[in-house]
Short mmCIF file of C-alpha atoms and ligand atoms in Angstrom, two decimals:
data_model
loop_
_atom_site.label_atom_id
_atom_site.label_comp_id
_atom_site.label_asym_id
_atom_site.label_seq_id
_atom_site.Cartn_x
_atom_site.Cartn_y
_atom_site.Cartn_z
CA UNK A 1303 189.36 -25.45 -46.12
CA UNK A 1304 191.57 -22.94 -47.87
CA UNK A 1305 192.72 -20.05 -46.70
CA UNK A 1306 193.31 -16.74 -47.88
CA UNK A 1307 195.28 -14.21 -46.28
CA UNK A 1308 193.57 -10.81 -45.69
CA UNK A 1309 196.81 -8.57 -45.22
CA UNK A 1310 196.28 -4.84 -44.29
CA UNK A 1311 199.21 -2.62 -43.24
CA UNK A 1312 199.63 0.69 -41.03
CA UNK A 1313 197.27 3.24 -39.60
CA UNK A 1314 194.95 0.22 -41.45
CA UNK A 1315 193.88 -0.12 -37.58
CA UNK A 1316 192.00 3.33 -37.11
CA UNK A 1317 189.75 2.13 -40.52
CA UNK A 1318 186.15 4.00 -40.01
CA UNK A 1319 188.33 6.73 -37.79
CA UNK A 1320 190.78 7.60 -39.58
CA UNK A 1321 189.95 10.53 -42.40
CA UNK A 1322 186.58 8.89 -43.36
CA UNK A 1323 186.66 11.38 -46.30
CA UNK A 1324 188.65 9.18 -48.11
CA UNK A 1325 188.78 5.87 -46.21
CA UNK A 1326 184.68 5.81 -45.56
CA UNK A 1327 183.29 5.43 -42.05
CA UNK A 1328 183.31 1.23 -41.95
CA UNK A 1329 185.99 -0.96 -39.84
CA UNK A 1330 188.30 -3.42 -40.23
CA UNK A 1331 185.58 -6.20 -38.69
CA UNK A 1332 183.16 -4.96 -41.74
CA UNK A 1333 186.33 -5.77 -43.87
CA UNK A 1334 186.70 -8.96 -42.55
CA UNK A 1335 182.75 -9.98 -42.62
CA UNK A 1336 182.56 -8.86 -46.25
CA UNK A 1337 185.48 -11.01 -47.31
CA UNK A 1338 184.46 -13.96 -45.59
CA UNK A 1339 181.16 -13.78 -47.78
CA UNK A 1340 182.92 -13.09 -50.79
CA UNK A 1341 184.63 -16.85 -50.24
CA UNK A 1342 183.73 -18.99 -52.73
CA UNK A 1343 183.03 -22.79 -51.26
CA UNK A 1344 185.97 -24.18 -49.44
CA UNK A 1345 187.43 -21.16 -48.73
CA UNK A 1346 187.65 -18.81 -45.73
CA UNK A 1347 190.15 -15.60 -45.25
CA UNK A 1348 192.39 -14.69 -42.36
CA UNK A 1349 192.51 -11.49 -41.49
CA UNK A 1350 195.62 -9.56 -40.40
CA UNK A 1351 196.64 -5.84 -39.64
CA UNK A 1352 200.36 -4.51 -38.36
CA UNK A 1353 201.65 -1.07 -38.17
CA UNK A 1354 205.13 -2.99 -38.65
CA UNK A 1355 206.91 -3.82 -41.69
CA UNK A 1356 208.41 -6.78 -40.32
CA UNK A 1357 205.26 -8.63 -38.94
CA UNK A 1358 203.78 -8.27 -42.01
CA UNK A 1359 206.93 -9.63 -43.81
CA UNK A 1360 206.60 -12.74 -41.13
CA UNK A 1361 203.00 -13.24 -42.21
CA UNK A 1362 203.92 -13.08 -45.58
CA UNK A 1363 206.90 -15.89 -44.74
CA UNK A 1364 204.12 -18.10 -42.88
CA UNK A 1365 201.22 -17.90 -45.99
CA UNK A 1366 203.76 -19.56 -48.08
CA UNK A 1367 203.22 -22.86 -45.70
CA UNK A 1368 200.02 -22.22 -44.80
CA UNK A 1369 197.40 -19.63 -47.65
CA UNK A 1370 196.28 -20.06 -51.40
CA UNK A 1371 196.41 -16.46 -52.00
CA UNK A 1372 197.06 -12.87 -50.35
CA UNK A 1373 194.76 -10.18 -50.51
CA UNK A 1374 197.39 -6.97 -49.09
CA UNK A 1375 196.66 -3.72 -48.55
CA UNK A 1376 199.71 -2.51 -47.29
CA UNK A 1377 199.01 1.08 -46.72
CA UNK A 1378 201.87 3.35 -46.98
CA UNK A 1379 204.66 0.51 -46.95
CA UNK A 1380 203.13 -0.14 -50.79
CA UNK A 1381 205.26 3.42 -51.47
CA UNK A 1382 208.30 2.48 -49.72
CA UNK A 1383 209.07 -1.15 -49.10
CA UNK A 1384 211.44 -3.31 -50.60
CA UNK A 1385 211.43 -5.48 -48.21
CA UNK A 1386 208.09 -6.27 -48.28
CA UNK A 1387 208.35 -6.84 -52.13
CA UNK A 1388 211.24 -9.21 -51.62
CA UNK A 1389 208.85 -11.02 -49.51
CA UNK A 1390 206.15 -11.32 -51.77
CA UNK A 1391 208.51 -12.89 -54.76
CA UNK A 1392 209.44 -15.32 -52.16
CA UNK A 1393 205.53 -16.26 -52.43
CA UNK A 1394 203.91 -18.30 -54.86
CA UNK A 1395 200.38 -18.10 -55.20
CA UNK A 1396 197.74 -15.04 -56.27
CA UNK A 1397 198.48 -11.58 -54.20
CA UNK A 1398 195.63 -9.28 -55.07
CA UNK A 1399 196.74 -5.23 -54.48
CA UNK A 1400 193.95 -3.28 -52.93
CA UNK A 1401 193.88 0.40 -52.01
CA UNK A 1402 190.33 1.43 -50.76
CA UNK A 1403 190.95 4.94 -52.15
CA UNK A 1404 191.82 5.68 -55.72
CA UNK A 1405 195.57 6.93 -55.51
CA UNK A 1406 196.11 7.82 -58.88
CA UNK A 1407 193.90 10.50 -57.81
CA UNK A 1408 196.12 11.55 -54.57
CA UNK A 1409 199.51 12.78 -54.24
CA UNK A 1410 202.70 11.88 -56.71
CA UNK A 1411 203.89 9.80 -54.02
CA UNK A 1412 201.06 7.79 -54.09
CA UNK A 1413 201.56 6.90 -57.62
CA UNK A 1414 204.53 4.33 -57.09
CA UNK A 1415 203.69 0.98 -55.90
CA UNK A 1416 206.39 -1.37 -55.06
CA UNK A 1417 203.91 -4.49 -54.06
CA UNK A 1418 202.57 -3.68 -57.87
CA UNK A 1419 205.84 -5.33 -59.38
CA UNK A 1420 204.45 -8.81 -57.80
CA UNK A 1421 201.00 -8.32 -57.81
CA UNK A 1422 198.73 -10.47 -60.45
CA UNK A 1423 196.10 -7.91 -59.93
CA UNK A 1424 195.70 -4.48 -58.46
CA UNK A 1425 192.14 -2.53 -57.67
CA UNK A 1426 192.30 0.65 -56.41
CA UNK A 1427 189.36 3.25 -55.02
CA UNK A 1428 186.22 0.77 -54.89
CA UNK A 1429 186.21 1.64 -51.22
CA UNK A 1430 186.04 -1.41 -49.44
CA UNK A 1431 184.45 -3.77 -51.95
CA UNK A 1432 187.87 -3.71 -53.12
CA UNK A 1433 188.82 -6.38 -50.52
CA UNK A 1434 185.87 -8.51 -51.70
CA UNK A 1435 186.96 -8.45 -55.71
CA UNK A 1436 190.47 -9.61 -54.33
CA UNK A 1437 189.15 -12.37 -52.43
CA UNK A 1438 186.66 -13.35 -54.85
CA UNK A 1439 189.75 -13.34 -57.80
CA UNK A 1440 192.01 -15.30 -55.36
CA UNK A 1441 189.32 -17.91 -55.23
CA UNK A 1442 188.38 -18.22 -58.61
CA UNK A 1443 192.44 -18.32 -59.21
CA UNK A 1444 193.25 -21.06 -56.55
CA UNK A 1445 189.75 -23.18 -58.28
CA UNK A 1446 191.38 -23.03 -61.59
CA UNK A 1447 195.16 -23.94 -60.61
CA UNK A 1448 193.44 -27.10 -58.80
CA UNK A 1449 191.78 -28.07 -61.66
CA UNK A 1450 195.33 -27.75 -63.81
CA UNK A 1451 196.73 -30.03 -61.23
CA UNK A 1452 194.45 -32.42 -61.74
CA UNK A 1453 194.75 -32.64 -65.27
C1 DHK B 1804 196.05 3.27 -47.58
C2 DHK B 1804 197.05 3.99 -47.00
O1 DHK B 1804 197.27 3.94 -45.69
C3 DHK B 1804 197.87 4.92 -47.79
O2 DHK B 1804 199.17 5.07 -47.27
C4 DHK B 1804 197.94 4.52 -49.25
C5 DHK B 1804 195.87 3.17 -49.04
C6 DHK B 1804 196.53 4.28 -49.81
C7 DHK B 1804 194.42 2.93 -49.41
O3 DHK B 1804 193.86 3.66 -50.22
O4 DHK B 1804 193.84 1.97 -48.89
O5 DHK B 1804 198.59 5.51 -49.99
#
């Protein structure tokens, strides 16, 4: 089995609380259940939420042993962290960007993503199917790089 990390970052917690307005009223478990039946054969997701920048940089250290791909939503650190970039480019296989809302949309500040300098693809305001698409691209990426290494 392969997995795929399902990375989600602060105040991710309080998902279906937490200004359903923009977030929509469904949880991080309904995350988790959609993503596990967006896995193609083979393939089944982790999923993992910190309100700390260094436990998700830990995670990030322990997928490089252990995942075929990230999927990362990491909320507000996507603005701000460096750190968290640095530990992406330490990691080799597909990270999929999500954002549930579309934050083009938002504030300025919201405009800048960090993680985006890594990222091999980035999907933004789908609401939660976002998650899925990432999963299902990490899948169909991990499928193809097999096949290469067959070859
Ligand atoms: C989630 C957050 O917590 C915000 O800080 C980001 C992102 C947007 C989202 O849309 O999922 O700016």
């Amino acid at each position: 089995m392969k997995t795929i990390y399902v990375l989600n970052g602060p105040n991710l917690n309080l998902l279906g609380k937490r200004q359903p307005q923009i977030y929509g009223h469904e949880t991080l478990e309904d995350v988790e259940r959609q993503c596990a039946a967006a896995c193609a054969e083979g393939f089944g997701v982790r999923l993992l939420q910190s309100n700390h920048e260094g436990q998700l940089i830990d995670w990030i250290h322990e997928a490089r042993e252990t995942t075929c791909g990230i999927v990362f939503n990491p909320g507000a650190f996507t603005h701000t962290s460096i750190a968290i970039l640095d530990a992406l480019n330490t990691y080799e296989p597909p990270v999929i960007e999500v954002h549930i809302s579309q934050v083009h949309k938002r504030e300025a500040f919201r405009h800048h993503s960090y993680v985006s300098l890594r990222a091999d693809g980035v999907i933004a305001g789908l609401g939660l199917e976002g998650y899925a698409a990432g999963v299902r691209r990490i899948c169909q990426l991990a499928t193809r790089q097999t096949q290469e290494d067959l070859q």
